[in-house]
Amino acid sequence: MTNQDTINKLIAIKLSAMASAFELQLADSKMRDVPFEDRMAMLVDAEFNTRKSNRLKRLIRLANFDQPDACIANIDYHSGRNISKENILRLASCEYIVENKNVFITGATGCGKTYLACALGMEACKQFYKTVYVRLPDLLIDLEMARDNNTYKKVLSKYANPKLLILDEWLLLKPTEEQQRDIFELISARRKKSSTIFCSQYLKDNWYDQLGGDASALSDGIIDRIFYDSYVVNILPVDKDNDKSMREVYGMTYAESMMK
């Protein structure tokens, strides 16, 4: 069997990175003196690293981050926001995901909630956790349409199955009774099996009222399921009189941020 036959077979069984690495070895005269075991290890490493890289790219793409360039390393801790770097780095380790705990990120519009959530989501992808970002209003519309199309269970699973779900604009608007049922079903399906990051303009103490309070039969059930063993990041300005939007800090244009 010729070397070209070997390359063709590697490509046929979807080991294209190994095939490319093998071609490079053949073209490099120095490789002739390298032991077979070492050359084989190099080929395996090439295939392994390529697949790992492709898997990460796919996870990031499917996560559909609102801010795909968000990065933990680029978080600004000196821009007038009371954020604990120690706590953020602890969350970036993804230990909360291993523990199936939730994270609440609260603060006013423009304080950097979405950026922080996407940065944490990016760290989850790097550890190969399936992650999905979605605005709660869009999720509820998706479930409403699915109900009409008889695909409710399938669409609910789309949001229930990811190991990390980022729910942005959480309770920005008070949900209807039907939407409360959708939220209850989603939260129940994810409870103790996965983690959710909730981004909200409202402090968690106000979520009960946003869910309908005493007038809703589901508000207690939803709150009980998401408050258990959760982490809270409340982004507050150090100086309210000289507060600056994090959109300016991160260089976002109005067109990029007007819907946030």
PDB file of C-alpha atoms in Angstrom:
ATOM      1  CA  MET A   1       0.000   0.000   0.000  1.00  0.00           C
ATOM      2  CA  THR A   2       1.369   3.415  -0.976  1.00  0.00           C
ATOM      3  CA  ASN A   3       1.491   6.457   1.255  1.00  0.00           C
ATOM      4  CA  GLN A   4      -1.218   8.052  -0.868  1.00  0.00           C
ATOM      5  CA  ASP A   5      -3.444   5.034  -0.245  1.00  0.00           C
ATOM      6  CA  THR A   6      -2.910   5.541   3.494  1.00  0.00           C
ATOM      7  CA  ILE A   7      -3.791   9.235   3.211  1.00  0.00           C
ATOM      8  CA  ASN A   8      -6.930   8.467   1.196  1.00  0.00           C
ATOM      9  CA  LYS A   9      -8.083   5.900   3.739  1.00  0.00           C
ATOM     10  CA  LEU A  10      -7.487   8.293   6.637  1.00  0.00           C
ATOM     11  CA  ILE A  11      -9.637  10.882   4.881  1.00  0.00           C
ATOM     12  CA  ALA A  12     -12.297   8.264   4.093  1.00  0.00           C
ATOM     13  CA  ILE A  13     -12.659   7.364   7.782  1.00  0.00           C
ATOM     14  CA  LYS A  14     -12.831  11.072   8.706  1.00  0.00           C
ATOM     15  CA  LEU A  15      -9.295  11.393  10.078  1.00  0.00           C
ATOM     16  CA  SER A  16      -8.439  14.317   7.818  1.00  0.00           C
ATOM     17  CA  ALA A  17      -6.298  16.128  10.399  1.00  0.00           C
ATOM     18  CA  MET A  18      -4.200  12.997  10.836  1.00  0.00           C
ATOM     19  CA  ALA A  19      -3.934  12.681   7.057  1.00  0.00           C
ATOM     20  CA  SER A  20      -2.685  16.266   6.762  1.00  0.00           C
ATOM     21  CA  ALA A  21      -0.172  15.715   9.571  1.00  0.00           C
ATOM     22  CA  PHE A  22       1.030  12.530   7.867  1.00  0.00           C
ATOM     23  CA  GLU A  23       1.595  14.433   4.610  1.00  0.00           C
ATOM     24  CA  LEU A  24       3.653  17.019   6.501  1.00  0.00           C
ATOM     25  CA  GLN A  25       5.734  14.258   8.046  1.00  0.00           C
ATOM     26  CA  LEU A  26       6.395  12.742   4.625  1.00  0.00           C
ATOM     27  CA  ALA A  27       7.563  16.113   3.325  1.00  0.00           C
ATOM     28  CA  ASP A  28       9.901  16.686   6.263  1.00  0.00           C
ATOM     29  CA  SER A  29      13.177  14.757   5.876  1.00  0.00           C
ATOM     30  CA  LYS A  30      13.971  15.254   9.570  1.00  0.00           C
ATOM     31  CA  MET A  31      11.034  13.014  10.454  1.00  0.00           C
ATOM     32  CA  ARG A  32      12.847   9.963   9.126  1.00  0.00           C
ATOM     33  CA  ASP A  33      15.002   9.902  12.241  1.00  0.00           C
ATOM     34  CA  VAL A  34      12.042  10.217  14.612  1.00  0.00           C
ATOM     35  CA  PRO A  35      10.967   6.910  16.226  1.00  0.00           C
ATOM     36  CA  PHE A  36       7.721   5.405  14.946  1.00  0.00           C
ATOM     37  CA  GLU A  37       6.021   5.728  18.348  1.00  0.00           C
ATOM     38  CA  ASP A  38       6.762   9.459  18.478  1.00  0.00           C
ATOM     39  CA  ARG A  39       5.557  10.034  14.917  1.00  0.00           C
ATOM     40  CA  MET A  40       2.380   8.113  15.654  1.00  0.00           C
ATOM     41  CA  ALA A  41       1.825  10.181  18.803  1.00  0.00           C
ATOM     42  CA  MET A  42       2.176  13.368  16.756  1.00  0.00           C
ATOM     43  CA  LEU A  43      -0.458  12.155  14.289  1.00  0.00           C
ATOM     44  CA  VAL A  44      -2.875  11.252  17.074  1.00  0.00           C
ATOM     45  CA  ASP A  45      -2.301  14.625  18.764  1.00  0.00           C
ATOM     46  CA  ALA A  46      -3.033  16.440  15.501  1.00  0.00           C
ATOM     47  CA  GLU A  47      -6.358  14.650  15.085  1.00  0.00           C
ATOM     48  CA  PHE A  48      -7.287  14.954  18.765  1.00  0.00           C
ATOM     49  CA  ASN A  49      -6.530  18.694  18.964  1.00  0.00           C
ATOM     50  CA  THR A  50      -8.368  19.438  15.735  1.00  0.00           C
ATOM     51  CA  ARG A  51     -11.477  17.600  16.870  1.00  0.00           C
ATOM     52  CA  LYS A  52     -11.324  19.310  20.244  1.00  0.00           C
ATOM     53  CA  SER A  53     -11.043  22.706  18.576  1.00  0.00           C
ATOM     54  CA  ASN A  54     -13.913  21.953  16.187  1.00  0.00           C
ATOM     55  CA  ARG A  55     -16.077  20.772  19.051  1.00  0.00           C
ATOM     56  CA  LEU A  56     -15.469  24.025  20.940  1.00  0.00           C
ATOM     57  CA  LYS A  57     -16.275  26.115  17.868  1.00  0.00           C
ATOM     58  CA  ARG A  58     -19.501  24.182  17.399  1.00  0.00           C
ATOM     59  CA  LEU A  59     -20.544  24.635  21.046  1.00  0.00           C
ATOM     60  CA  ILE A  60     -19.905  28.382  20.836  1.00  0.00           C
ATOM     61  CA  ARG A  61     -21.837  28.660  17.573  1.00  0.00           C
ATOM     62  CA  LEU A  62     -24.820  26.700  18.880  1.00  0.00           C
ATOM     63  CA  ALA A  63     -24.852  28.683  22.135  1.00  0.00           C
ATOM     64  CA  ASN A  64     -25.963  31.702  20.081  1.00  0.00           C
ATOM     65  CA  PHE A  65     -24.381  34.199  22.484  1.00  0.00           C
ATOM     66  CA  ASP A  66     -25.644  37.756  22.281  1.00  0.00           C
ATOM     67  CA  GLN A  67     -22.043  38.894  22.783  1.00  0.00           C
ATOM     68  CA  PRO A  68     -19.795  36.147  21.345  1.00  0.00           C
ATOM     69  CA  ASP A  69     -16.651  38.190  22.033  1.00  0.00           C
ATOM     70  CA  ALA A  70     -17.323  38.337  25.787  1.00  0.00           C
ATOM     71  CA  CYS A  71     -14.350  37.152  27.793  1.00  0.00           C
ATOM     72  CA  ILE A  72     -13.671  36.724  31.501  1.00  0.00           C
ATOM     73  CA  ALA A  73     -10.159  38.142  31.041  1.00  0.00           C
ATOM     74  CA  ASN A  74     -11.607  41.368  29.613  1.00  0.00           C
ATOM     75  CA  ILE A  75     -14.055  42.107  32.423  1.00  0.00           C
ATOM     76  CA  ASP A  76     -13.422  45.626  33.720  1.00  0.00           C
ATOM     77  CA  TYR A  77     -13.322  45.729  37.522  1.00  0.00           C
ATOM     78  CA  HIS A  78     -12.286  49.396  37.691  1.00  0.00           C
ATOM     79  CA  SER A  79     -15.093  51.133  35.803  1.00  0.00           C
ATOM     80  CA  GLY A  80     -17.292  52.141  38.708  1.00  0.00           C
ATOM     81  CA  ARG A  81     -18.968  48.749  39.237  1.00  0.00           C
ATOM     82  CA  ASN A  82     -18.923  46.937  42.555  1.00  0.00           C
ATOM     83  CA  ILE A  83     -17.899  43.508  41.229  1.00  0.00           C
ATOM     84  CA  SER A  84     -15.783  41.002  43.126  1.00  0.00           C
ATOM     85  CA  LYS A  85     -13.030  39.617  40.893  1.00  0.00           C
ATOM     86  CA  GLU A  86     -12.584  36.714  43.283  1.00  0.00           C
ATOM     87  CA  ASN A  87     -16.244  35.724  42.961  1.00  0.00           C
ATOM     88  CA  ILE A  88     -16.232  36.062  39.169  1.00  0.00           C
ATOM     89  CA  LEU A  89     -13.140  33.888  38.826  1.00  0.00           C
ATOM     90  CA  ARG A  90     -14.742  31.304  41.097  1.00  0.00           C
ATOM     91  CA  LEU A  91     -17.792  31.221  38.817  1.00  0.00           C
ATOM     92  CA  ALA A  92     -15.509  31.051  35.770  1.00  0.00           C
ATOM     93  CA  SER A  93     -14.182  27.736  37.087  1.00  0.00           C
ATOM     94  CA  CYS A  94     -17.681  26.331  36.336  1.00  0.00           C
ATOM     95  CA  GLU A  95     -17.874  24.663  39.727  1.00  0.00           C
ATOM     96  CA  TYR A  96     -21.471  25.858  39.997  1.00  0.00           C
ATOM     97  CA  ILE A  97     -22.280  23.791  36.902  1.00  0.00           C
ATOM     98  CA  VAL A  98     -20.783  20.680  38.458  1.00  0.00           C
ATOM     99  CA  GLU A  99     -22.969  21.378  41.508  1.00  0.00           C
ATOM    100  CA  ASN A 100     -26.077  22.050  39.362  1.00  0.00           C
ATOM    101  CA  LYS A 101     -26.514  25.463  40.975  1.00  0.00           C
ATOM    102  CA  ASN A 102     -27.928  28.643  39.469  1.00  0.00           C
ATOM    103  CA  VAL A 103     -26.471  32.135  39.138  1.00  0.00           C
ATOM    104  CA  PHE A 104     -28.440  35.379  39.437  1.00  0.00           C
ATOM    105  CA  ILE A 105     -26.924  38.433  37.754  1.00  0.00           C
ATOM    106  CA  THR A 106     -28.906  41.557  38.595  1.00  0.00           C
ATOM    107  CA  GLY A 107     -28.445  45.253  37.934  1.00  0.00           C
ATOM    108  CA  ALA A 108     -29.701  48.222  35.969  1.00  0.00           C
ATOM    109  CA  THR A 109     -29.769  48.441  32.176  1.00  0.00           C
ATOM    110  CA  GLY A 110     -26.281  48.845  30.761  1.00  0.00           C
ATOM    111  CA  CYS A 111     -24.458  47.563  33.840  1.00  0.00           C
ATOM    112  CA  GLY A 112     -22.873  44.636  31.990  1.00  0.00           C
ATOM    113  CA  LYS A 113     -25.162  41.736  32.939  1.00  0.00           C
ATOM    114  CA  THR A 114     -25.301  40.248  29.455  1.00  0.00           C
ATOM    115  CA  TYR A 115     -21.564  40.605  28.900  1.00  0.00           C
ATOM    116  CA  LEU A 116     -20.783  38.835  32.179  1.00  0.00           C
ATOM    117  CA  ALA A 117     -23.310  36.071  31.477  1.00  0.00           C
ATOM    118  CA  CYS A 118     -21.901  35.475  27.980  1.00  0.00           C
ATOM    119  CA  ALA A 119     -18.348  35.460  29.360  1.00  0.00           C
ATOM    120  CA  LEU A 120     -19.359  32.787  31.882  1.00  0.00           C
ATOM    121  CA  GLY A 121     -21.113  30.909  29.092  1.00  0.00           C
ATOM    122  CA  MET A 122     -17.932  31.008  27.053  1.00  0.00           C
ATOM    123  CA  GLU A 123     -16.029  29.415  29.957  1.00  0.00           C
ATOM    124  CA  ALA A 124     -18.685  26.690  30.112  1.00  0.00           C
ATOM    125  CA  CYS A 125     -18.165  25.974  26.404  1.00  0.00           C
ATOM    126  CA  LYS A 126     -14.402  25.757  26.973  1.00  0.00           C
ATOM    127  CA  GLN A 127     -15.112  22.983  29.445  1.00  0.00           C
ATOM    128  CA  PHE A 128     -17.371  21.394  26.818  1.00  0.00           C
ATOM    129  CA  TYR A 129     -20.693  22.003  28.544  1.00  0.00           C
ATOM    130  CA  LYS A 130     -23.574  22.462  26.123  1.00  0.00           C
ATOM    131  CA  THR A 131     -24.710  26.048  26.585  1.00  0.00           C
ATOM    132  CA  VAL A 132     -27.629  28.061  25.217  1.00  0.00           C
ATOM    133  CA  TYR A 133     -28.256  31.800  25.477  1.00  0.00           C
ATOM    134  CA  VAL A 134     -31.787  33.144  25.001  1.00  0.00           C
ATOM    135  CA  ARG A 135     -33.868  36.146  25.985  1.00  0.00           C
ATOM    136  CA  LEU A 136     -36.836  35.073  28.098  1.00  0.00           C
ATOM    137  CA  PRO A 137     -39.318  36.937  25.817  1.00  0.00           C
ATOM    138  CA  ASP A 138     -37.981  35.012  22.804  1.00  0.00           C
ATOM    139  CA  LEU A 139     -38.120  31.704  24.673  1.00  0.00           C
ATOM    140  CA  LEU A 140     -41.745  32.273  25.645  1.00  0.00           C
ATOM    141  CA  ILE A 141     -42.691  33.160  22.058  1.00  0.00           C
ATOM    142  CA  ASP A 142     -40.887  30.022  20.886  1.00  0.00           C
ATOM    143  CA  LEU A 143     -42.905  27.870  23.292  1.00  0.00           C
ATOM    144  CA  GLU A 144     -46.150  29.586  22.338  1.00  0.00           C
ATOM    145  CA  MET A 145     -45.554  28.852  18.660  1.00  0.00           C
ATOM    146  CA  ALA A 146     -44.547  25.288  19.498  1.00  0.00           C
ATOM    147  CA  ARG A 147     -47.822  24.779  21.335  1.00  0.00           C
ATOM    148  CA  ASP A 148     -49.716  25.814  18.202  1.00  0.00           C
ATOM    149  CA  ASN A 149     -47.536  23.546  16.028  1.00  0.00           C
ATOM    150  CA  ASN A 150     -47.771  20.524  18.336  1.00  0.00           C
ATOM    151  CA  THR A 151     -44.001  20.582  18.901  1.00  0.00           C
ATOM    152  CA  TYR A 152     -44.116  21.807  22.507  1.00  0.00           C
ATOM    153  CA  LYS A 153     -42.187  18.917  24.066  1.00  0.00           C
ATOM    154  CA  LYS A 154     -39.459  19.123  21.437  1.00  0.00           C
ATOM    155  CA  VAL A 155     -38.962  22.865  21.889  1.00  0.00           C
ATOM    156  CA  LEU A 156     -39.128  22.600  25.669  1.00  0.00           C
ATOM    157  CA  SER A 157     -36.369  19.978  25.516  1.00  0.00           C
ATOM    158  CA  LYS A 158     -34.260  22.373  23.463  1.00  0.00           C
ATOM    159  CA  TYR A 159     -34.090  24.655  26.486  1.00  0.00           C
ATOM    160  CA  ALA A 160     -34.344  22.022  29.211  1.00  0.00           C
ATOM    161  CA  ASN A 161     -31.442  19.820  28.074  1.00  0.00           C
ATOM    162  CA  PRO A 162     -28.411  22.179  27.890  1.00  0.00           C
ATOM    163  CA  LYS A 163     -26.129  21.892  30.888  1.00  0.00           C
ATOM    164  CA  LEU A 164     -26.079  25.691  31.084  1.00  0.00           C
ATOM    165  CA  LEU A 165     -28.959  27.928  30.051  1.00  0.00           C
ATOM    166  CA  ILE A 166     -28.549  31.706  30.076  1.00  0.00           C
ATOM    167  CA  LEU A 167     -31.900  33.450  30.459  1.00  0.00           C
ATOM    168  CA  ASP A 168     -31.497  37.135  29.671  1.00  0.00           C
ATOM    169  CA  GLU A 169     -34.131  39.794  30.377  1.00  0.00           C
ATOM    170  CA  TRP A 170     -35.547  37.518  33.071  1.00  0.00           C
ATOM    171  CA  LEU A 171     -38.984  38.819  34.160  1.00  0.00           C
ATOM    172  CA  LEU A 172     -38.464  42.133  32.386  1.00  0.00           C
ATOM    173  CA  LEU A 173     -42.200  41.901  31.694  1.00  0.00           C
ATOM    174  CA  LYS A 174     -44.714  40.172  33.934  1.00  0.00           C
ATOM    175  CA  PRO A 175     -45.564  36.810  32.331  1.00  0.00           C
ATOM    176  CA  THR A 176     -49.140  35.803  31.610  1.00  0.00           C
ATOM    177  CA  GLU A 177     -50.671  32.801  33.347  1.00  0.00           C
ATOM    178  CA  GLU A 178     -49.838  30.586  30.375  1.00  0.00           C
ATOM    179  CA  GLN A 179     -46.278  31.896  30.281  1.00  0.00           C
ATOM    180  CA  GLN A 180     -45.936  31.198  33.990  1.00  0.00           C
ATOM    181  CA  ARG A 181     -46.839  27.577  33.286  1.00  0.00           C
ATOM    182  CA  ASP A 182     -44.175  27.465  30.576  1.00  0.00           C
ATOM    183  CA  ILE A 183     -41.579  28.875  32.977  1.00  0.00           C
ATOM    184  CA  PHE A 184     -42.625  26.396  35.654  1.00  0.00           C
ATOM    185  CA  GLU A 185     -42.291  23.447  33.261  1.00  0.00           C
ATOM    186  CA  LEU A 186     -38.869  24.611  32.094  1.00  0.00           C
ATOM    187  CA  ILE A 187     -37.513  25.255  35.590  1.00  0.00           C
ATOM    188  CA  SER A 188     -38.886  21.934  36.850  1.00  0.00           C
ATOM    189  CA  ALA A 189     -37.263  20.037  33.968  1.00  0.00           C
ATOM    190  CA  ARG A 190     -33.876  21.619  34.686  1.00  0.00           C
ATOM    191  CA  ARG A 191     -33.959  21.423  38.486  1.00  0.00           C
ATOM    192  CA  LYS A 192     -30.969  19.635  40.084  1.00  0.00           C
ATOM    193  CA  LYS A 193     -29.791  18.424  36.656  1.00  0.00           C
ATOM    194  CA  SER A 194     -28.328  21.587  35.182  1.00  0.00           C
ATOM    195  CA  SER A 195     -27.531  25.248  35.824  1.00  0.00           C
ATOM    196  CA  THR A 196     -29.237  28.455  34.738  1.00  0.00           C
ATOM    197  CA  ILE A 197     -27.910  32.004  34.698  1.00  0.00           C
ATOM    198  CA  PHE A 198     -30.717  34.516  35.218  1.00  0.00           C
ATOM    199  CA  CYS A 199     -30.027  38.106  34.088  1.00  0.00           C
ATOM    200  CA  SER A 200     -32.543  40.582  35.462  1.00  0.00           C
ATOM    201  CA  GLN A 201     -33.022  44.286  36.096  1.00  0.00           C
ATOM    202  CA  TYR A 202     -34.947  43.277  39.218  1.00  0.00           C
ATOM    203  CA  LEU A 203     -33.349  42.116  42.447  1.00  0.00           C
ATOM    204  CA  LYS A 204     -34.273  38.532  43.255  1.00  0.00           C
ATOM    205  CA  ASP A 205     -36.444  39.701  46.150  1.00  0.00           C
ATOM    206  CA  ASN A 206     -38.761  41.314  43.584  1.00  0.00           C
ATOM    207  CA  TRP A 207     -39.130  38.252  41.372  1.00  0.00           C
ATOM    208  CA  TYR A 208     -42.060  36.875  43.361  1.00  0.00           C
ATOM    209  CA  ASP A 209     -44.158  39.950  42.579  1.00  0.00           C
ATOM    210  CA  GLN A 210     -43.081  39.914  38.914  1.00  0.00           C
ATOM    211  CA  LEU A 211     -44.349  36.339  38.714  1.00  0.00           C
ATOM    212  CA  GLY A 212     -47.765  37.390  39.970  1.00  0.00           C
ATOM    213  CA  GLY A 213     -47.189  37.200  43.730  1.00  0.00           C
ATOM    214  CA  ASP A 214     -50.002  35.814  45.842  1.00  0.00           C
ATOM    215  CA  ALA A 215     -52.367  35.981  42.863  1.00  0.00           C
ATOM    216  CA  SER A 216     -50.389  33.277  41.052  1.00  0.00           C
ATOM    217  CA  ALA A 217     -50.548  29.609  41.981  1.00  0.00           C
ATOM    218  CA  LEU A 218     -47.143  29.027  40.369  1.00  0.00           C
ATOM    219  CA  SER A 219     -45.033  31.888  41.715  1.00  0.00           C
ATOM    220  CA  ASP A 220     -44.048  30.029  44.892  1.00  0.00           C
ATOM    221  CA  GLY A 221     -43.195  26.884  42.967  1.00  0.00           C
ATOM    222  CA  ILE A 222     -40.982  28.739  40.482  1.00  0.00           C
ATOM    223  CA  ILE A 223     -39.180  30.716  43.181  1.00  0.00           C
ATOM    224  CA  ASP A 224     -38.564  27.631  45.331  1.00  0.00           C
ATOM    225  CA  ARG A 225     -37.025  25.760  42.403  1.00  0.00           C
ATOM    226  CA  ILE A 226     -34.567  28.468  41.346  1.00  0.00           C
ATOM    227  CA  PHE A 227     -33.527  29.940  44.703  1.00  0.00           C
ATOM    228  CA  TYR A 228     -32.118  26.700  46.085  1.00  0.00           C
ATOM    229  CA  ASP A 229     -28.309  26.929  46.510  1.00  0.00           C
ATOM    230  CA  SER A 230     -27.836  29.799  44.074  1.00  0.00           C
ATOM    231  CA  TYR A 231     -25.077  32.390  43.605  1.00  0.00           C
ATOM    232  CA  VAL A 232     -25.906  36.087  43.326  1.00  0.00           C
ATOM    233  CA  VAL A 233     -23.959  38.777  41.474  1.00  0.00           C
ATOM    234  CA  ASN A 234     -25.613  42.148  42.024  1.00  0.00           C
ATOM    235  CA  ILE A 235     -23.877  44.730  39.840  1.00  0.00           C
ATOM    236  CA  LEU A 236     -24.130  48.117  41.531  1.00  0.00           C
ATOM    237  CA  PRO A 237     -22.481  51.442  40.645  1.00  0.00           C
ATOM    238  CA  VAL A 238     -19.932  52.675  43.169  1.00  0.00           C
ATOM    239  CA  ASP A 239     -20.856  56.299  42.418  1.00  0.00           C
ATOM    240  CA  LYS A 240     -24.408  56.727  41.112  1.00  0.00           C
ATOM    241  CA  ASP A 241     -23.810  60.379  40.211  1.00  0.00           C
ATOM    242  CA  ASN A 242     -20.953  59.475  37.859  1.00  0.00           C
ATOM    243  CA  ASP A 243     -22.293  56.179  36.577  1.00  0.00           C
ATOM    244  CA  LYS A 244     -21.141  55.057  33.126  1.00  0.00           C
ATOM    245  CA  SER A 245     -22.807  52.448  30.954  1.00  0.00           C
ATOM    246  CA  MET A 246     -20.737  49.303  30.456  1.00  0.00           C
ATOM    247  CA  ARG A 247     -21.650  49.499  26.788  1.00  0.00           C
ATOM    248  CA  GLU A 248     -19.347  52.484  26.587  1.00  0.00           C
ATOM    249  CA  VAL A 249     -16.655  50.658  28.551  1.00  0.00           C
ATOM    250  CA  TYR A 250     -16.733  47.661  26.198  1.00  0.00           C
ATOM    251  CA  GLY A 251     -17.018  49.860  23.112  1.00  0.00           C
ATOM    252  CA  MET A 252     -20.456  48.673  22.024  1.00  0.00           C
ATOM    253  CA  THR A 253     -22.275  50.860  19.526  1.00  0.00           C
ATOM    254  CA  TYR A 254     -25.864  51.914  19.945  1.00  0.00           C
ATOM    255  CA  ALA A 255     -26.946  49.620  17.120  1.00  0.00           C
ATOM    256  CA  GLU A 256     -25.386  46.648  18.907  1.00  0.00           C
ATOM    257  CA  SER A 257     -26.924  47.422  22.259  1.00  0.00           C
ATOM    258  CA  MET A 258     -30.239  49.171  21.647  1.00  0.00           C
ATOM    259  CA  MET A 259     -32.216  45.985  22.187  1.00  0.00           C
ATOM    260  CA  LYS A 260     -30.515  45.127  25.478  1.00  0.00           C
TER     261      LYS A 260
END
